[in-house]
Each structure stands twice: as structure tokens, then as C-alpha cells.
mmCIF file of C-alpha atoms in Angstrom:
data_model
loop_
_atom_site.group_PDB
_atom_site.id
_atom_site.type_symbol
_atom_site.label_atom_id
_atom_site.label_comp_id
_atom_site.label_asym_id
_atom_site.label_seq_id
_atom_site.Cartn_x
_atom_site.Cartn_y
_atom_site.Cartn_z
ATOM 1 C CA MET A 1 14.688 29.671 13.185
ATOM 2 C CA ARG A 2 11.301 30.180 11.575
ATOM 3 C CA SER A 3 8.540 30.646 14.137
ATOM 4 C CA PRO A 4 6.036 27.770 13.951
ATOM 5 C CA ILE A 5 2.293 28.432 14.045
ATOM 6 C CA THR A 6 1.054 27.423 17.490
ATOM 7 C CA PHE A 7 -1.459 24.601 17.806
ATOM 8 C CA SER A 8 -2.247 22.479 20.811
ATOM 9 C CA LEU A 9 -1.246 18.837 20.699
ATOM 10 C CA ALA A 10 -4.763 17.875 21.701
ATOM 11 C CA ALA A 11 -6.070 19.453 18.511
ATOM 12 C CA LEU A 12 -3.937 17.111 16.437
ATOM 13 C CA SER A 13 -6.365 14.239 16.830
ATOM 14 C CA CYS A 14 -9.035 16.285 15.065
ATOM 15 C CA LEU A 15 -6.955 16.850 11.953
ATOM 16 C CA GLY A 16 -7.691 14.671 8.924
ATOM 17 C CA LEU A 17 -4.433 13.876 7.203
ATOM 18 C CA LEU A 18 -3.549 12.626 3.775
ATOM 19 C CA PHE A 19 -0.091 11.165 3.493
ATOM 20 C CA GLY A 20 2.138 10.484 0.486
ATOM 21 C CA CYS A 21 5.091 11.707 -1.442
ATOM 22 C CA GLY A 22 4.733 15.140 -2.948
ATOM 23 C CA ALA A 23 6.817 17.131 -5.331
ATOM 24 C CA ASP A 24 7.787 20.755 -5.726
ATOM 25 C CA PRO A 25 10.831 22.503 -7.117
ATOM 26 C CA ALA A 26 13.854 21.774 -4.914
ATOM 27 C CA THR A 27 16.026 24.266 -3.117
ATOM 28 C CA GLN A 28 18.980 24.646 -5.425
ATOM 29 C CA THR A 29 22.556 24.218 -4.238
ATOM 30 C CA GLU A 30 25.723 24.514 -6.232
ATOM 31 C CA THR A 31 26.991 21.243 -7.623
ATOM 32 C CA SER A 32 29.078 20.139 -10.562
ATOM 33 C CA THR A 33 27.774 17.479 -12.914
ATOM 34 C CA SER A 34 28.736 16.782 -16.478
ATOM 35 C CA SER A 35 26.311 16.901 -19.364
ATOM 36 C CA PRO A 36 25.502 13.629 -21.121
ATOM 37 C CA VAL A 37 27.121 12.881 -24.446
ATOM 38 C CA THR A 38 25.069 14.264 -27.305
ATOM 39 C CA PRO A 39 24.132 11.850 -30.062
ATOM 40 C CA GLU A 40 26.094 13.251 -32.987
ATOM 41 C CA ALA A 41 25.349 10.113 -34.962
ATOM 42 C CA THR A 42 21.616 10.801 -34.822
ATOM 43 C CA THR A 43 20.283 11.830 -38.214
ATOM 44 C CA PRO A 44 17.703 14.614 -38.517
ATOM 45 C CA GLN A 45 15.149 12.019 -39.602
ATOM 46 C CA GLN A 46 15.569 9.865 -36.503
ATOM 47 C CA GLU A 47 12.843 10.370 -33.942
ATOM 48 C CA PRO A 48 13.826 10.229 -30.255
ATOM 49 C CA LEU A 49 12.559 7.362 -28.160
ATOM 50 C CA LYS A 50 9.425 8.217 -26.237
ATOM 51 C CA ILE A 51 9.794 7.150 -22.614
ATOM 52 C CA THR A 52 7.253 7.600 -19.831
ATOM 53 C CA VAL A 53 8.345 7.456 -16.187
ATOM 54 C CA SER A 54 6.498 7.623 -12.890
ATOM 55 C CA VAL A 55 8.300 10.403 -10.976
ATOM 56 C CA LEU A 56 10.623 13.315 -11.727
ATOM 57 C CA PRO A 57 13.867 11.823 -10.349
ATOM 58 C CA GLN A 58 13.502 9.036 -12.921
ATOM 59 C CA GLN A 59 13.352 11.603 -15.700
ATOM 60 C CA TYR A 60 16.661 12.947 -14.419
ATOM 61 C CA PHE A 61 18.179 9.436 -14.505
ATOM 62 C CA VAL A 62 16.930 8.633 -18.014
ATOM 63 C CA GLU A 63 18.094 11.931 -19.481
ATOM 64 C CA LYS A 64 21.508 11.514 -17.847
ATOM 65 C CA ILE A 65 22.008 8.270 -19.762
ATOM 66 C CA ALA A 66 20.146 8.941 -23.002
ATOM 67 C CA GLY A 67 20.709 12.652 -23.577
ATOM 68 C CA ASP A 68 18.515 13.931 -26.392
ATOM 69 C CA ARG A 69 17.993 10.500 -27.907
ATOM 70 C CA VAL A 70 14.869 10.315 -25.745
ATOM 71 C CA GLN A 71 11.773 12.357 -25.086
ATOM 72 C CA VAL A 72 10.703 11.768 -21.475
ATOM 73 C CA SER A 73 7.221 12.278 -20.038
ATOM 74 C CA THR A 74 6.593 12.099 -16.289
ATOM 75 C CA LEU A 75 3.224 11.105 -14.860
ATOM 76 C CA VAL A 76 3.604 12.602 -11.371
ATOM 77 C CA GLY A 77 4.610 16.185 -12.026
ATOM 78 C CA PRO A 78 5.644 18.961 -9.625
ATOM 79 C CA GLY A 79 3.330 19.482 -6.672
ATOM 80 C CA ILE A 80 1.378 16.261 -7.224
ATOM 81 C CA GLU A 81 0.945 13.648 -4.500
ATOM 82 C CA ALA A 82 2.339 10.380 -5.829
ATOM 83 C CA GLU A 83 0.583 8.122 -3.338
ATOM 84 C CA ASN A 84 -2.929 8.994 -4.533
ATOM 85 C CA TYR A 85 -2.084 9.939 -8.109
ATOM 86 C CA GLU A 86 -4.524 9.121 -10.908
ATOM 87 C CA PRO A 87 -3.437 9.373 -14.567
ATOM 88 C CA LYS A 88 -5.178 12.004 -16.651
ATOM 89 C CA PRO A 89 -6.855 11.103 -19.972
ATOM 90 C CA GLN A 90 -4.256 13.086 -21.917
ATOM 91 C CA GLN A 91 -1.460 11.206 -20.161
ATOM 92 C CA LEU A 92 -3.021 7.896 -21.136
ATOM 93 C CA LYS A 93 -3.271 9.154 -24.704
ATOM 94 C CA ASP A 94 0.390 10.145 -24.664
ATOM 95 C CA LEU A 95 1.252 6.773 -23.162
ATOM 96 C CA SER A 96 -0.354 5.093 -26.163
ATOM 97 C CA GLU A 97 2.517 6.474 -28.261
ATOM 98 C CA ALA A 98 5.330 5.607 -25.834
ATOM 99 C CA ASP A 99 8.077 3.135 -26.642
ATOM 100 C CA ALA A 100 8.544 2.208 -22.987
ATOM 101 C CA TYR A 101 7.293 2.811 -19.483
ATOM 102 C CA ILE A 102 9.826 2.877 -16.637
ATOM 103 C CA GLY A 103 8.350 2.237 -13.208
ATOM 104 C CA ILE A 104 9.953 2.435 -9.789
ATOM 105 C CA GLY A 105 7.680 0.313 -7.608
ATOM 106 C CA ILE A 106 5.461 2.956 -6.012
ATOM 107 C CA PHE A 107 1.861 2.409 -4.983
ATOM 108 C CA PHE A 108 -0.003 3.980 -7.886
ATOM 109 C CA GLU A 109 1.809 1.634 -10.299
ATOM 110 C CA GLU A 110 0.160 -1.270 -8.493
ATOM 111 C CA VAL A 111 -3.257 0.368 -8.617
ATOM 112 C CA TRP A 112 -3.058 1.652 -12.190
ATOM 113 C CA GLY A 113 -0.681 -0.901 -13.702
ATOM 114 C CA ASP A 114 -3.292 -2.717 -15.791
ATOM 115 C CA ARG A 115 -4.779 0.552 -17.013
ATOM 116 C CA LEU A 116 -1.367 1.908 -17.951
ATOM 117 C CA ARG A 117 -0.440 -1.264 -19.811
ATOM 118 C CA SER A 118 -3.766 -1.362 -21.629
ATOM 119 C CA ALA A 119 -3.091 2.122 -23.003
ATOM 120 C CA ASN A 120 -0.284 0.634 -25.107
ATOM 121 C CA ARG A 121 0.157 -3.113 -25.361
ATOM 122 C CA GLU A 122 3.199 -2.647 -27.598
ATOM 123 C CA MET A 123 5.334 -0.595 -25.228
ATOM 124 C CA THR A 124 8.098 -2.170 -23.160
ATOM 125 C CA TRP A 125 7.577 -2.092 -19.389
ATOM 126 C CA LEU A 126 10.547 -1.849 -17.018
ATOM 127 C CA ASP A 127 10.325 -1.933 -13.228
ATOM 128 C CA THR A 128 13.620 -0.529 -11.957
ATOM 129 C CA ALA A 129 12.788 -1.688 -8.430
ATOM 130 C CA GLU A 130 13.319 -5.312 -9.442
ATOM 131 C CA GLY A 131 16.506 -6.749 -8.018
ATOM 132 C CA ILE A 132 16.955 -3.963 -5.483
ATOM 133 C CA GLU A 133 17.001 -4.989 -1.837
ATOM 134 C CA LYS A 134 14.296 -3.022 -0.063
ATOM 135 C CA LEU A 135 14.087 -2.077 3.572
ATOM 136 C CA PRO A 136 11.076 -3.155 5.609
ATOM 137 C CA LEU A 137 8.587 -0.779 7.075
ATOM 138 C CA ALA A 138 9.294 -0.515 10.796
ATOM 139 C CA ASP A 139 7.591 1.190 13.726
ATOM 140 C CA HIS A 140 7.702 4.897 14.547
ATOM 141 C CA HIS A 141 11.200 4.693 16.000
ATOM 142 C CA HIS A 142 13.631 2.462 14.151
ATOM 143 C CA HIS A 143 17.202 2.951 13.002
ATOM 144 C CA GLY A 144 17.435 3.530 9.251
ATOM 145 C CA ASP A 145 14.521 1.272 8.329
ATOM 146 C CA ASP A 146 11.460 3.478 8.189
ATOM 147 C CA GLY A 147 9.440 3.556 4.990
ATOM 148 C CA HIS A 148 6.018 3.774 3.434
ATOM 149 C CA SER A 149 4.723 1.437 0.778
ATOM 150 C CA HIS A 150 1.855 -0.815 -0.088
ATOM 151 C CA SER A 151 4.302 -3.352 -1.522
ATOM 152 C CA HIS A 152 4.997 -6.488 0.466
ATOM 153 C CA ASP A 153 7.701 -9.121 0.527
ATOM 154 C CA HIS A 154 7.045 -12.863 0.538
ATOM 155 C CA GLU A 155 6.204 -12.776 4.243
ATOM 156 C CA GLY A 156 3.710 -9.927 3.856
ATOM 157 C CA GLU A 157 6.010 -7.291 5.352
ATOM 158 C CA LEU A 158 5.492 -3.748 4.123
ATOM 159 C CA LEU A 159 8.430 -2.382 2.135
ATOM 160 C CA ASP A 160 9.803 1.104 1.533
ATOM 161 C CA PRO A 161 9.481 2.310 -2.100
ATOM 162 C CA HIS A 162 11.764 5.371 -1.853
ATOM 163 C CA ILE A 163 14.717 3.699 -3.569
ATOM 164 C CA TRP A 164 15.673 6.836 -5.521
ATOM 165 C CA LEU A 165 16.923 8.507 -2.318
ATOM 166 C CA SER A 166 19.998 6.264 -2.168
ATOM 167 C CA PRO A 167 22.824 6.983 -4.652
ATOM 168 C CA GLN A 168 24.020 3.379 -4.510
ATOM 169 C CA ARG A 169 20.547 2.065 -5.318
ATOM 170 C CA VAL A 170 20.251 4.623 -8.100
ATOM 171 C CA LYS A 171 23.329 3.007 -9.651
ATOM 172 C CA GLN A 172 21.351 -0.224 -9.934
ATOM 173 C CA GLN A 173 18.427 1.634 -11.469
ATOM 174 C CA ALA A 174 20.751 3.318 -13.961
ATOM 175 C CA GLU A 175 22.096 -0.050 -15.107
ATOM 176 C CA SER A 176 18.535 -1.264 -15.747
ATOM 177 C CA ILE A 177 17.686 1.894 -17.690
ATOM 178 C CA TYR A 178 20.821 1.480 -19.801
ATOM 179 C CA GLN A 179 19.904 -2.098 -20.710
ATOM 180 C CA LEU A 180 16.429 -0.991 -21.763
ATOM 181 C CA LEU A 181 17.752 1.842 -23.922
ATOM 182 C CA VAL A 182 20.175 -0.464 -25.728
ATOM 183 C CA GLN A 183 17.353 -2.931 -26.316
ATOM 184 C CA LEU A 184 15.156 -0.233 -27.857
ATOM 185 C CA ASP A 185 17.922 1.640 -29.702
ATOM 186 C CA PRO A 186 20.962 -0.546 -30.464
ATOM 187 C CA ASP A 187 22.504 2.188 -32.612
ATOM 188 C CA GLY A 188 22.882 4.358 -29.531
ATOM 189 C CA GLU A 189 24.727 1.769 -27.442
ATOM 190 C CA THR A 190 28.075 3.579 -27.445
ATOM 191 C CA ILE A 191 26.477 6.862 -26.425
ATOM 192 C CA TYR A 192 24.435 5.186 -23.698
ATOM 193 C CA ALA A 193 27.480 3.321 -22.380
ATOM 194 C CA ASP A 194 29.589 6.486 -22.216
ATOM 195 C CA ASN A 195 26.826 8.413 -20.473
ATOM 196 C CA LEU A 196 26.160 5.559 -18.055
ATOM 197 C CA ASN A 197 29.809 5.364 -17.014
ATOM 198 C CA GLN A 198 29.897 9.123 -16.525
ATOM 199 C CA PHE A 199 26.703 9.033 -14.458
ATOM 200 C CA LEU A 200 27.937 6.153 -12.303
ATOM 201 C CA GLY A 201 31.057 8.162 -11.536
ATOM 202 C CA GLU A 202 28.942 11.158 -10.563
ATOM 203 C CA LEU A 203 26.868 8.951 -8.263
ATOM 204 C CA ASP A 204 29.978 7.651 -6.522
ATOM 205 C CA GLN A 205 31.239 11.207 -6.071
ATOM 206 C CA LEU A 206 27.855 12.344 -4.749
ATOM 207 C CA ASP A 207 27.774 9.438 -2.312
ATOM 208 C CA GLN A 208 31.269 10.300 -1.064
ATOM 209 C CA THR A 209 30.400 13.995 -0.702
ATOM 210 C CA ILE A 210 27.276 13.257 1.325
ATOM 211 C CA ARG A 211 29.159 10.768 3.484
ATOM 212 C CA GLU A 212 31.936 13.270 4.224
ATOM 213 C CA ARG A 213 29.505 16.055 5.056
ATOM 214 C CA LEU A 214 27.486 13.901 7.442
ATOM 215 C CA ALA A 215 30.425 12.117 9.092
ATOM 216 C CA PRO A 216 31.073 14.744 11.815
ATOM 217 C CA LEU A 217 27.472 14.834 13.058
ATOM 218 C CA GLU A 218 27.018 13.947 16.704
ATOM 219 C CA ASN A 219 23.220 14.069 16.753
ATOM 220 C CA ARG A 220 22.334 11.641 13.963
ATOM 221 C CA THR A 221 18.580 11.461 14.606
ATOM 222 C CA PHE A 222 15.993 13.351 12.585
ATOM 223 C CA LEU A 223 12.189 13.559 12.807
ATOM 224 C CA VAL A 224 9.963 13.379 9.718
ATOM 225 C CA PHE A 225 6.250 13.442 9.197
ATOM 226 C CA HIS A 226 6.294 10.931 6.321
ATOM 227 C CA PRO A 227 9.058 8.299 6.356
ATOM 228 C CA ALA A 228 10.605 8.906 2.942
ATOM 229 C CA TRP A 229 14.228 8.924 4.085
ATOM 230 C CA GLY A 230 14.783 5.369 5.313
ATOM 231 C CA TYR A 231 17.327 4.467 2.622
ATOM 232 C CA PHE A 232 19.160 7.744 3.105
ATOM 233 C CA ALA A 233 19.297 7.053 6.840
ATOM 234 C CA ALA A 234 20.533 3.506 6.295
ATOM 235 C CA ASP A 235 23.220 4.584 3.821
ATOM 236 C CA TYR A 236 24.661 7.289 6.051
ATOM 237 C CA ASP A 237 24.202 5.858 9.536
ATOM 238 C CA LEU A 238 21.368 8.178 10.529
ATOM 239 C CA GLU A 239 18.235 7.485 12.539
ATOM 240 C CA GLN A 240 14.849 8.389 11.095
ATOM 241 C CA ILE A 241 11.881 8.822 13.423
ATOM 242 C CA SER A 242 8.552 8.977 11.609
ATOM 243 C CA ILE A 243 5.342 10.538 12.898
ATOM 244 C CA GLU A 244 3.090 8.666 10.476
ATOM 245 C CA VAL A 245 3.470 5.073 9.432
ATOM 246 C CA GLU A 246 1.492 3.339 6.669
ATOM 247 C CA GLY A 247 -0.367 6.586 6.071
ATOM 248 C CA GLN A 248 -1.954 6.378 9.499
ATOM 249 C CA GLU A 249 -2.220 9.076 12.136
ATOM 250 C CA PRO A 250 -0.473 8.062 15.371
ATOM 251 C CA SER A 251 -2.546 7.403 18.443
ATOM 252 C CA ALA A 252 -2.495 9.751 21.423
ATOM 253 C CA ALA A 253 -0.149 7.374 23.237
ATOM 254 C CA GLU A 254 2.178 7.194 20.227
ATOM 255 C CA LEU A 255 2.166 10.979 19.936
ATOM 256 C CA ALA A 256 3.104 11.323 23.574
ATOM 257 C CA GLN A 257 5.958 8.866 23.067
ATOM 258 C CA LEU A 258 7.139 10.729 19.967
ATOM 259 C CA VAL A 259 7.199 14.013 21.859
ATOM 260 C CA GLN A 260 9.143 12.420 24.697
ATOM 261 C CA THR A 261 11.631 10.815 22.297
ATOM 262 C CA ALA A 262 12.115 14.080 20.406
ATOM 263 C CA LYS A 263 12.847 15.909 23.643
ATOM 264 C CA GLU A 264 15.299 13.257 24.793
ATOM 265 C CA LYS A 265 17.151 13.364 21.471
ATOM 266 C CA GLN A 266 17.088 17.168 21.369
ATOM 267 C CA ILE A 267 15.295 17.305 18.026
ATOM 268 C CA ARG A 268 14.564 20.854 16.901
ATOM 269 C CA THR A 269 13.258 20.239 13.360
ATOM 270 C CA ILE A 270 10.344 18.324 11.841
ATOM 271 C CA PHE A 271 10.706 17.621 8.129
ATOM 272 C CA VAL A 272 7.525 17.576 6.047
ATOM 273 C CA GLN A 273 6.583 17.407 2.384
ATOM 274 C CA TYR A 274 4.779 20.164 0.547
ATOM 275 C CA GLN A 275 1.359 18.503 0.296
ATOM 276 C CA PHE A 276 1.183 17.557 3.977
ATOM 277 C CA ASN A 277 -1.127 19.111 6.535
ATOM 278 C CA VAL A 278 1.502 21.459 7.944
ATOM 279 C CA GLN A 279 -0.744 22.462 10.842
ATOM 280 C CA ALA A 280 -0.476 18.961 12.287
ATOM 281 C CA ALA A 281 3.317 19.008 12.130
ATOM 282 C CA GLU A 282 3.407 22.459 13.680
ATOM 283 C CA ALA A 283 1.198 21.275 16.533
ATOM 284 C CA ILE A 284 3.873 18.718 17.416
ATOM 285 C CA ALA A 285 6.616 21.256 16.792
ATOM 286 C CA GLN A 286 5.029 23.551 19.354
ATOM 287 C CA GLU A 287 5.250 20.809 21.970
ATOM 288 C CA ILE A 288 8.970 20.222 21.397
ATOM 289 C CA ASN A 289 10.000 23.804 20.550
ATOM 290 C CA ALA A 290 10.881 22.843 16.971
ATOM 291 C CA GLU A 291 10.500 24.325 13.507
ATOM 292 C CA VAL A 292 8.814 22.735 10.497
ATOM 293 C CA VAL A 293 10.983 22.497 7.379
ATOM 294 C CA PRO A 294 9.845 21.190 3.968
ATOM 295 C CA LEU A 295 11.895 18.610 2.089
ATOM 296 C CA ASP A 296 10.992 17.342 -1.377
ATOM 297 C CA PRO A 297 11.848 13.715 -2.199
ATOM 298 C CA LEU A 298 10.572 14.156 -5.765
ATOM 299 C CA ALA A 299 12.392 17.292 -6.893
ATOM 300 C CA PRO A 300 13.375 17.309 -10.585
ATOM 301 C CA ASN A 301 17.082 18.155 -10.200
ATOM 302 C CA TRP A 302 17.888 15.037 -8.248
ATOM 303 C CA SER A 303 21.601 15.476 -7.495
ATOM 304 C CA GLU A 304 21.253 19.078 -6.330
ATOM 305 C CA ASN A 305 18.268 18.054 -4.224
ATOM 306 C CA MET A 306 20.261 15.292 -2.535
ATOM 307 C CA LEU A 307 22.908 17.826 -1.519
ATOM 308 C CA ALA A 308 20.255 20.294 -0.381
ATOM 309 C CA MET A 309 18.670 17.566 1.756
ATOM 310 C CA THR A 310 22.065 16.772 3.246
ATOM 311 C CA ASP A 311 22.549 20.398 4.230
ATOM 312 C CA GLU A 312 19.105 20.465 5.856
ATOM 313 C CA PHE A 313 19.919 17.380 7.926
ATOM 314 C CA ILE A 314 23.192 18.986 9.012
ATOM 315 C CA GLN A 315 21.413 22.181 9.991
ATOM 316 C CA ALA A 316 18.782 20.212 11.916
ATOM 317 C CA SER A 317 21.465 18.365 13.886
ATOM 318 C CA ARG A 318 22.898 21.545 15.366
ATOM 319 C CA PRO A 319 21.857 22.460 18.902
ATOM 320 C CA ASN A 320 19.519 25.367 19.498
ATOM 321 C CA PRO A 321 21.821 28.314 20.311
ATOM 322 C CA THR A 322 19.156 29.847 22.572
ATOM 323 C CA GLU A 323 19.242 26.904 24.974
#
């Protein structure tokens, strides 16, 4: 176990925190995925479609289906906080030449949507979150339903935007991406269809692998700083406990309750994201004799990252051998 830096819990209230989804290269694990079909019918004169996406996992999805018939640009690159992202002038310039923008329903798309659209009134806009059932944002301790989003349903309830962390929901996103690609490039329909079917099969296999690996777990509760894993928890019958909710620091009373809950459930790991204030997480970890472990919900190699995350959850569920 890595030794956490010691901070007092009382000092936590003095820490100013910024919360959001960050990205950094994922821990790589061995996995087997097939390469997408290459477009042999593409002539040398044919230019690839120019597609812009919001986050790196989407780039993975698009390239799985389109192969080299597309050129994908991602706005939120490695190490960038998605929640407070602002597009750079060069990105807006590049967007002016894009054939399509593929969104995923995260907060900055709401804030910058008009600006992004105004950069290119001719490009097609696809929101892959449409039609996907989202989980509501719950309190600090709720089974499989934690999340973080500024999106609301018709009753004003906050919804979780992290729909790319569920293989079954990614299947829905892949279908939407396929339809868009066929609309923009009818000549590539056969290639896109073959690649889509292959990708859907890989998603089913990934889902089964994760399910089998997690099935034996007895301790199915995990503690996170930012609640990015609500869909993952719901899919695989896990329980996510979040320290922050709606980007807000918990009160002293909530912190005390979190510490008590973590002790009762024998939690020995706090999962954070790379851009978080790690000192705050380590202050709580000191109180519950836990370690702080980074997870990246926005890693570029999505399937390998999902397996790496699974392994981290398994490791975190094991009892402390020193106790």
C-alpha cells in the first residue's frame, strides 16, 4: 500500500477545491480488440471526414467505427479538466472546417454550445447522450446512482453525464455515431456497418469480462472523491460513495459521516482524478487508514482503461492484510 501524506481532517475545511473530470494517460492492461476495417474503396483523392468530439473516449468510439475514413479532433485533451474547459482559438478555427461535432452531454457543451456552433454553421451536430436513460444525482451515500452534472431532467433533478463509463450505454452511442457517419459518407456504409458490428461484439465481451471479474467481490462498496462511476456501479451491482457532490465540498458533519461510513464498510482506498486536490483526499485517507489511488475516466484507450479500472476496484475491495 502506498503511504498517504498525513493531513488532519480539520485542515480539510481550509482547502479550496476544484472538481471535475480530468484526463491523463491510463494504466495499460492487456486486452484483445480487433482493428476496424480499413476503407480499401477509398480513393487517394478522397479526403477523410473531419469530426470533432468533446472527450478522448469518444475519439476511441468514432475511430473504432470509421477507421481511417475520419480525422478526429478532441477538444478536451489529456490532463485537461473537462468541467471547466474553455475552447482555445485554434480549436475554434479547426472546428470551422469540421464536417460534424459529436457531443456527449457534459457541462462545457451547455456553456459553450452556441460558441461552438457559431464557429461552423454548416457542420452537423450530434448529441450522443440523447435517448440514453441517465441516472439522477443522489446524496453522498447512494447505491449506484451517484453522478455529477449540470444537466437536469424535466423535474429539475441533476443528472450524471458520465455515460461513457457503461459498455451498454456506449453501444447506444456507437449506434448514433454510425448513423451520423452514414449520413455524411454514404459510400462508406458497408465499412461502417462491419466496424459497428465488430465493435458491438467487443463491447458485449468487455461487459461480460468485467461482470465475471467483479462477481466474486464481497465488499462491493468503493469511495471516490468525484462521483464519476455511478453508471459503472449501477451496471455491476456496486455501491459508490462520493465525497463531493455537485462540485461542492462536504460540510464538517458530512465529512464525519463519510469517515464513519468508510470505517463501517472497511474501505481502504479513495479514488481520485489527476487534477484533484490530492491533499484533501489524503486528509480523509489518514482518518480511515486508506490510500489514495488515481483513476482516469477520460483515458484515450477506453477499453483497456475500463479493464484497468475494474482491476483497481477489485484490489480496493480486498481486506487490509495488516489488520
